[in-house]
XYZ file of C-alpha atoms in Angstrom:
532
model
C 10.294 -18.437 -11.442
C 11.481 -16.937 -8.007
C 8.782 -14.636 -6.660
C 10.270 -12.738 -3.390
C 7.115 -11.570 -1.510
C 3.453 -13.137 -0.728
C 1.483 -9.979 -0.038
C -1.131 -8.722 -3.360
C 1.693 -7.933 -5.756
C 3.520 -11.336 -5.463
C 0.632 -13.245 -4.589
C -1.222 -11.687 -7.659
C 1.555 -12.399 -10.099
C 2.597 -15.847 -8.921
C -0.728 -16.949 -9.166
C -1.367 -15.473 -12.601
C 1.467 -17.430 -13.916
C 0.782 -20.616 -11.444
C -2.433 -21.242 -13.055
C -1.197 -21.008 -16.450
C 1.031 -24.042 -15.842
C 4.269 -21.974 -15.114
C 6.712 -23.299 -12.214
C 6.411 -20.682 -9.184
C 7.996 -20.521 -5.764
C 6.952 -17.557 -3.440
C 8.979 -16.758 -0.794
C 8.011 -15.033 2.423
C 9.854 -13.525 5.027
C 7.323 -14.475 7.814
C 5.183 -17.523 8.653
C 1.560 -18.838 8.009
C -1.150 -17.310 9.686
C -3.429 -20.307 9.185
C -7.050 -20.548 8.198
C -9.787 -17.759 8.790
C -10.638 -18.976 12.603
C -6.529 -18.598 13.243
C -6.164 -15.276 11.403
C -9.241 -13.744 13.294
C -7.397 -13.867 16.565
C -4.337 -12.824 15.176
C -5.726 -9.696 13.191
C -7.684 -8.728 16.106
C -4.517 -8.751 18.197
C -3.196 -6.770 15.308
C -5.925 -3.819 15.594
C -6.000 -2.984 18.822
C -3.032 -1.377 20.420
C -3.594 -2.947 24.231
C -3.122 -6.205 23.009
C -0.059 -5.205 21.159
C 2.434 -7.032 23.338
C 0.679 -10.481 22.625
C 1.504 -10.098 19.271
C 4.256 -12.286 17.773
C 7.354 -9.931 17.018
C 7.665 -10.733 13.163
C 4.038 -9.246 13.078
C 4.394 -5.761 14.712
C 7.816 -5.053 13.119
C 8.456 -1.618 12.311
C 11.013 -0.058 10.033
C 12.004 3.116 11.988
C 14.532 5.647 10.537
C 15.416 8.801 11.487
C 14.347 11.266 9.208
C 15.285 14.528 10.529
C 14.338 16.961 7.547
C 10.603 16.035 8.800
C 11.229 16.501 12.291
C 10.072 12.812 13.100
C 11.053 9.351 12.764
C 10.039 7.312 9.588
C 7.958 4.440 10.980
C 6.220 1.998 8.308
C 4.111 -1.031 9.902
C 4.973 -3.732 8.086
C 3.235 -7.500 8.522
C 5.846 -10.480 8.186
C 3.284 -12.948 7.445
C 2.167 -14.717 4.380
C -0.454 -12.337 2.692
C 1.964 -9.516 3.708
C 0.047 -5.949 4.225
C -3.164 -7.308 2.916
C -3.292 -9.102 6.185
C -3.979 -5.481 7.966
C -5.126 -3.038 5.793
C -8.219 -0.816 5.288
C -8.797 -2.150 1.703
C -8.843 1.391 -0.132
C -8.598 0.869 -3.840
C -8.982 4.168 -5.323
C -7.896 4.298 -8.851
C -4.883 7.290 -9.731
C -5.646 9.953 -12.205
C -4.307 10.744 -15.507
C -2.338 13.715 -14.257
C -1.038 11.763 -11.364
C 1.434 9.888 -14.095
C 2.307 13.001 -15.499
C 2.822 15.725 -12.581
C 6.263 16.825 -14.008
C 5.137 17.634 -17.278
C 2.016 18.907 -16.055
C 2.931 20.837 -12.516
C 6.649 21.077 -12.422
C 7.462 18.535 -9.644
C 7.938 14.649 -9.450
C 8.684 12.246 -12.324
C 6.630 11.403 -15.323
C 5.767 7.483 -15.633
C 6.847 6.558 -18.854
C 3.528 5.656 -20.168
C -0.064 7.440 -20.119
C -2.976 6.385 -17.966
C -4.552 5.158 -21.333
C -2.239 2.395 -21.168
C -2.900 1.507 -17.354
C -6.517 1.755 -17.218
C -7.695 -2.003 -18.719
C -5.204 -3.347 -15.944
C -6.545 -1.247 -13.038
C -10.120 -2.695 -13.958
C -8.365 -6.382 -14.316
C -6.860 -5.245 -10.733
C -10.660 -4.625 -9.186
C -11.742 -7.853 -10.590
C -8.712 -9.657 -9.245
C -9.371 -7.977 -5.403
C -13.093 -8.062 -5.513
C -13.670 -4.343 -5.520
C -16.997 -2.651 -4.454
C -17.571 0.914 -5.898
C -19.662 3.771 -7.103
C -19.396 5.030 -10.381
C -19.605 7.583 -12.308
C -18.850 10.368 -9.264
C -18.103 13.959 -9.985
C -14.438 13.239 -9.165
C -13.587 9.980 -10.456
C -10.911 8.553 -12.978
C -11.775 7.612 -16.499
C -12.963 4.225 -16.720
C -13.790 1.516 -19.550
C -16.125 -0.645 -17.381
C -18.058 -0.841 -13.933
C -16.656 -1.888 -10.468
C -17.069 -5.484 -10.119
C -19.869 -5.105 -7.023
C -22.145 -2.278 -6.036
C -20.779 -0.034 -3.495
C -21.498 -0.765 -0.054
C -24.800 0.833 1.408
C -24.857 4.304 2.467
C -24.612 4.700 6.234
C -26.155 7.319 8.927
C -23.209 9.156 8.878
C -23.358 9.592 5.109
C -26.767 10.001 4.674
C -28.162 12.496 7.704
C -24.847 14.212 8.466
C -22.132 14.387 5.769
C -23.649 14.509 2.499
C -26.180 17.542 3.586
C -23.265 19.466 5.160
C -20.844 18.969 1.967
C -23.494 19.899 -0.661
C -23.464 22.987 1.447
C -20.080 23.509 0.773
C -20.792 22.978 -2.978
C -18.869 19.308 -2.825
C -20.218 15.810 -3.251
C -19.510 12.858 -0.960
C -19.234 9.519 -2.341
C -18.660 5.663 -1.651
C -15.044 4.854 -1.301
C -13.817 1.993 -4.111
C -12.677 -0.743 -1.250
C -11.628 -4.593 -1.883
C -14.415 -5.891 0.358
C -17.602 -7.615 -0.900
C -20.723 -6.054 -0.813
C -22.592 -9.217 -2.140
C -21.119 -12.530 -1.842
C -18.833 -13.178 -4.488
C -16.170 -15.512 -5.562
C -16.235 -17.305 -2.291
C -16.214 -14.571 -0.245
C -19.268 -13.236 2.169
C -21.020 -10.165 1.908
C -19.496 -7.731 4.254
C -21.669 -7.704 7.818
C -21.075 -4.073 8.894
C -18.981 -4.906 11.753
C -16.400 -2.167 11.504
C -13.319 -4.048 11.995
C -12.218 -3.589 8.542
C -8.345 -4.146 9.698
C -8.514 -7.621 11.374
C -12.358 -8.718 9.044
C -13.356 -11.336 10.805
C -15.504 -13.321 7.938
C -13.390 -12.748 4.806
C -15.132 -10.398 3.190
C -12.105 -8.111 2.598
C -9.883 -9.152 0.360
C -6.723 -10.758 1.868
C -3.882 -12.406 -0.389
C -3.358 -15.392 1.996
C -7.093 -16.287 1.616
C -7.404 -15.380 -1.992
C -4.206 -15.867 -4.162
C -1.512 -17.398 -2.312
C -3.846 -20.721 -2.270
C -4.142 -20.539 -5.877
C -0.340 -20.984 -6.088
C -0.506 -23.613 -3.787
C -3.124 -25.765 -5.499
C -1.358 -25.562 -9.086
C 0.467 -28.616 -9.730
C 3.086 -26.066 -10.819
C 3.212 -23.456 -7.543
C 5.286 -23.724 -4.198
C 4.922 -21.335 -1.186
C 7.614 -21.444 1.278
C 7.431 -19.036 4.406
C 10.056 -18.349 6.667
C 12.312 -17.414 4.029
C 14.670 -14.239 4.330
C 16.061 -12.837 1.255
C 19.522 -11.338 1.537
C 21.304 -10.993 -1.447
C 21.177 -11.641 -5.223
C 24.300 -13.582 -6.857
C 24.670 -12.709 -10.813
C 26.418 -14.437 -13.612
C 30.066 -13.518 -14.688
C 29.168 -10.802 -16.661
C 26.597 -8.995 -14.200
C 23.665 -9.599 -16.601
C 21.698 -12.278 -15.169
C 20.468 -12.941 -11.758
C 21.813 -16.718 -11.139
C 20.433 -17.360 -7.688
C 18.670 -15.673 -4.682
C 20.827 -16.421 -1.508
C 18.393 -16.523 1.874
C 18.386 -17.959 5.361
C 15.580 -19.505 7.289
C 14.534 -17.273 9.898
C 13.474 -20.312 12.030
C 16.874 -21.438 11.602
C 19.365 -18.859 10.754
C 22.213 -21.515 10.544
C 20.759 -23.017 7.556
C 21.417 -20.983 4.512
C 18.895 -21.191 1.305
C 19.990 -20.593 -2.237
C 17.467 -20.369 -4.756
C 18.004 -20.881 -8.305
C 15.197 -20.059 -11.173
C 15.040 -18.685 -14.723
C 13.482 -15.520 -13.576
C 13.399 -13.589 -10.183
C 10.957 -10.884 -9.408
C 10.999 -8.711 -6.387
C 7.857 -7.834 -4.918
C 8.767 -7.574 -1.407
C 7.204 -3.814 -0.655
C 9.566 -0.782 -1.519
C 11.733 -0.807 1.594
C 12.776 -4.448 1.366
C 13.115 -4.793 -2.280
C 15.542 -1.324 -2.505
C 17.032 -2.796 0.270
C 17.987 -6.000 -1.061
C 19.009 -4.444 -4.348
C 21.229 -2.241 -2.376
C 22.785 -5.312 -0.639
C 23.624 -7.231 -3.747
C 26.695 -5.421 -4.685
C 29.404 -8.564 -4.717
C 29.694 -7.983 -8.788
C 32.079 -5.499 -9.782
C 29.696 -4.224 -12.318
C 27.150 -3.324 -9.870
C 29.075 -2.170 -7.044
C 26.484 0.113 -5.601
C 23.794 -2.322 -5.735
C 21.845 -4.068 -8.618
C 20.245 -1.625 -10.950
C 21.998 1.394 -9.930
C 24.296 2.357 -12.515
C 23.102 5.980 -12.388
C 22.525 6.202 -8.598
C 18.639 6.123 -8.935
C 18.080 3.330 -6.527
C 16.449 4.721 -3.268
C 16.164 8.263 -4.811
C 13.085 10.378 -4.036
C 11.829 7.433 -1.863
C 8.609 8.689 -0.376
C 5.225 8.071 1.446
C 1.791 9.711 1.954
C 1.290 11.771 4.953
C -2.266 10.823 7.510
C -3.982 13.815 8.661
C -6.659 12.998 11.257
C -9.471 14.903 12.964
C -12.519 13.846 15.176
C -15.525 15.730 14.873
C -18.233 15.564 17.757
C -21.769 16.108 16.865
C -24.952 16.957 18.687
C -26.956 13.926 17.215
C -25.738 10.030 16.856
C -23.498 9.301 13.597
C -24.596 5.533 13.566
C -22.505 2.347 13.614
C -21.956 -0.882 11.724
C -20.143 0.848 8.934
C -17.085 -0.437 6.866
C -14.684 1.628 7.859
C -13.761 4.427 5.787
C -16.150 3.197 3.541
C -17.404 7.184 2.526
C -15.029 9.618 0.645
C -14.482 12.973 -0.520
C -12.117 13.158 -3.731
C -12.695 16.695 -4.443
C -9.169 17.674 -3.881
C -7.360 15.043 -5.778
C -7.367 17.242 -8.943
C -6.558 20.955 -7.470
C -5.978 23.931 -9.877
C -2.925 25.041 -7.701
C -1.020 21.623 -7.854
C 1.729 23.341 -8.972
C 2.140 24.841 -5.743
C 0.829 22.051 -3.437
C -0.279 18.222 -3.669
C -3.502 16.414 -3.939
C -5.324 14.883 -1.079
C -8.652 12.992 -0.350
C -10.548 12.478 2.808
C -12.541 9.349 4.411
C -14.719 9.141 7.042
C -15.696 7.021 9.628
C -18.221 6.867 12.629
C -16.586 6.358 16.042
C -14.337 7.900 18.587
C -10.519 7.851 18.804
C -9.679 6.291 21.496
C -6.611 8.451 22.958
C -8.990 11.610 22.301
C -11.631 9.939 24.888
C -8.884 9.307 27.424
C -7.691 12.601 26.966
C -11.627 14.051 27.882
C -11.134 12.019 30.870
C -7.574 12.977 32.145
C -8.672 16.836 31.305
C -11.717 16.495 33.413
C -10.158 14.595 36.262
C -12.860 12.452 36.685
C -14.999 9.729 34.454
C -18.479 10.994 33.677
C -19.653 7.968 31.692
C -22.889 10.235 30.180
C -20.526 12.606 28.928
C -18.387 10.166 27.283
C -21.002 8.004 26.125
C -22.636 11.097 24.252
C -19.110 11.929 22.769
C -18.513 8.577 21.402
C -22.086 8.374 20.004
C -21.477 11.765 18.061
C -18.081 11.147 16.873
C -16.658 10.475 13.592
C -13.352 10.760 12.352
C -12.002 12.226 8.770
C -8.909 11.108 7.453
C -7.043 13.042 4.879
C -4.077 11.649 2.731
C -1.990 13.737 1.292
C 0.597 13.715 -1.608
C 4.145 14.464 -0.607
C 6.763 16.049 -3.517
C 9.202 13.607 -2.586
C 11.900 15.644 -3.951
C 15.038 14.818 -1.196
C 13.372 11.606 -0.229
C 15.795 8.669 0.150
C 16.450 5.149 1.279
C 19.980 4.029 1.749
C 21.804 1.435 4.072
C 22.460 2.477 7.372
C 25.564 2.357 8.483
C 25.342 1.216 11.989
C 21.994 -0.505 12.484
C 22.056 -4.139 11.522
C 19.091 -6.726 11.353
C 19.251 -10.493 12.978
C 21.359 -11.760 9.979
C 24.232 -9.011 10.165
C 23.004 -7.225 7.306
C 22.545 -3.030 7.449
C 18.609 -2.046 7.572
C 17.063 0.716 5.997
C 18.114 4.398 6.473
C 15.371 6.429 5.337
C 14.835 10.423 4.940
C 11.844 12.400 3.401
C 12.127 16.096 3.604
C 9.175 18.211 4.068
C 8.735 20.723 1.205
C 7.018 24.345 0.988
C 4.596 22.381 -0.964
C 3.939 19.697 1.445
C 3.657 22.330 4.252
C 0.965 24.093 1.588
C -1.234 20.746 1.237
C -1.355 20.811 4.920
C -2.609 23.929 5.191
C -5.268 23.391 2.771
C -6.471 20.115 4.468
C -6.777 21.824 7.826
C -8.538 24.847 6.112
C -11.377 22.583 4.720
C -11.639 20.431 7.865
C -12.722 23.806 9.575
C -15.080 24.757 7.375
C -16.741 21.484 7.234
C -16.845 21.725 11.239
C -18.544 24.556 10.715
C -21.074 22.943 8.195
C -22.033 19.825 10.004
C -21.909 22.165 13.201
C -19.407 20.433 15.337
C -19.206 20.832 18.788
C -15.328 19.773 18.873
C -12.981 19.279 16.444
C -9.552 17.921 17.630
C -6.446 16.701 15.691
C -5.907 12.884 16.127
C -2.084 13.177 15.520
C 0.056 13.697 19.260
C 1.868 16.437 17.508
C -1.105 17.983 16.112
C 0.859 17.221 12.450
C 0.392 13.801 10.462
C 1.709 10.413 10.713
C 3.109 8.570 7.596
C 0.869 6.676 5.569
C 2.525 3.063 5.352
C 2.395 3.911 1.491
C 6.482 3.576 0.714
C 7.123 4.230 -3.031
C 9.447 5.501 -5.464
C 12.752 4.083 -4.610
C 13.236 1.634 -7.983
C 11.589 4.032 -10.401
C 10.015 3.130 -13.636
C 11.868 5.631 -16.464
C 12.577 5.038 -20.126
C 15.961 4.648 -19.822
C 18.662 4.101 -16.867
C 20.115 7.416 -16.020
C 16.676 8.111 -14.652
C 15.400 5.215 -13.179
C 15.892 1.450 -12.050
C 13.123 -0.355 -13.809
C 12.117 -0.154 -17.786
C 8.216 0.297 -18.321
C 7.873 -3.290 -18.531
C 9.434 -3.355 -14.790
C 12.836 -5.116 -16.115
C 15.937 -3.824 -14.082
C 17.909 -1.822 -16.404
C 21.132 -3.957 -17.427
C 19.584 -7.490 -15.714
C 17.879 -9.512 -18.143
C 15.948 -11.689 -15.855
C 15.046 -9.379 -13.041
C 11.656 -7.632 -12.368
C 10.552 -5.382 -9.499
C 6.749 -4.767 -8.727
C 5.061 -3.079 -6.318
C 5.191 1.085 -5.197
C 8.872 1.178 -5.373
C 8.363 1.388 -9.335
C 6.338 4.401 -8.852
C 8.004 7.266 -10.309
C 5.792 9.408 -8.588
C 1.799 9.360 -7.434
C -0.937 11.495 -6.422
C -3.044 10.954 -3.091
C -4.733 7.324 -4.192
C -3.803 4.289 -2.076
C -1.019 2.374 -4.152
C -2.320 -0.964 -3.799
C -4.949 -1.203 -6.980
C -2.245 0.234 -8.933
C 0.257 -2.222 -7.849
C -1.947 -5.080 -8.448
C -2.635 -3.561 -12.166
C 1.407 -3.595 -12.385
C 1.404 -7.218 -11.377
C -1.035 -8.327 -13.803
C 0.650 -6.706 -17.087
C 3.931 -8.303 -15.700
C 2.273 -11.892 -15.508
C 0.914 -11.303 -18.654
C 4.184 -10.184 -20.104
C 6.190 -13.185 -18.514
C 3.417 -15.599 -18.951
C 3.971 -15.229 -22.808
C 7.419 -15.098 -23.031
C 7.527 -18.171 -20.716
C 4.464 -20.015 -23.198
C 7.053 -18.724 -26.224
C 9.901 -20.529 -25.009
C 8.091 -23.416 -23.902
C 6.946 -23.956 -27.372
C 9.983 -23.303 -28.863
C 11.699 -26.260 -26.815
C 9.051 -28.522 -28.371
C 9.819 -28.012 -31.832
C 11.634 -30.748 -33.167
C 15.247 -29.994 -34.391
């Protein structure tokens, strides 16, 4: 089996099969980061913008495409390295709610999943165990679950206990712990979180990263192989266009050397953007002239993301430090009564000041007042809202002008905003101002330069699951319609989603697919051993 992409989706699926003795080759566009000591240096540079010029180019690549309807370009930061996006993520792992999988039926927008939450729920539990998620249950706003979290939630912070909890309670709501793939106790070879507050560049290994957990399981299995620096370019199909024969690729450090990978099955797990682009680029076969899986024009349609809206609060009393980033959440708005008119959203909170706003304060004052800056920094915390977008007019296509280093068209992305999206942003802003009053904030400032939003780096929806090829790209088991040995796993297959961060659900789908493929391969092996 050939798996393209070594982030959480590809690594978890590859490891699940390799440890069962299945032959797996895991391909990755970027390089290895090495052990924890090497990764600490690199990920620290990734976490701090003032060191960005020292970060290797392949580790700070962005896909930037015009999105005129939203008024700003679409920029999606990607990590080109073994481990993929998990190398520098905040490790949020909330579950979707049942209605997130049935928004069209319930609220008249989006697309329904081809199966209900009850089918997904057991796999969400397995995904929590695979990632090592710590969390709190029950909470007033949590999704249904059949078992506990693998680890208890991270301990409460001063910000949560002294400031947010009383204020939110006065507003009639309840603050709670955010499920995160960060060890709260030593487990599975990972140390407990040391509360250093730099989760995106975790220096200890407490936070999950695929290159430290599941990629090594592929490599240590006798039947597993990991090949970094391999850039996938197109799929070659058989004469009838019903099976993939080979993946054509190139070595990124030696682009003059072509690579051809032949396998019985192929799984694309390279993220929503690159997976969709690879399918669109694979248009040599007459049956797939618009790209593999694009018989009904669904490939790339309804591409969307989340919107992030950030605010900095300054209060009189110190808010404390030493917290996991965004370890405190408020999910009260993930199931709004008016969801037929606006999207869901949720908040996470972190102590600390946003550096740009501190710089703005100095520039506006015309002088450096160390005492005032210290007081502001000590009394600052950030609220970050993750908002669902309707995604009705979203699209990912091949750019007609811009090409990558190998001559292939890059992705061109549009995500037009709708009236429902604007209503969501207004609802976020309205609650933030109520919260500012409840915490007796001295100042409240939006973190976005434009006073608007930034993209959430959660691309999804461009290879949607459906019950038939007229409405999607893959079937409920993630097989590409019409191609028997090609599968897609990742947020690309989400027909729609609420405001939950996608990684937990991505891993749940990867485990579900691994179970199916493992059973099929076991059956094939057993049949091959039967004497004839």
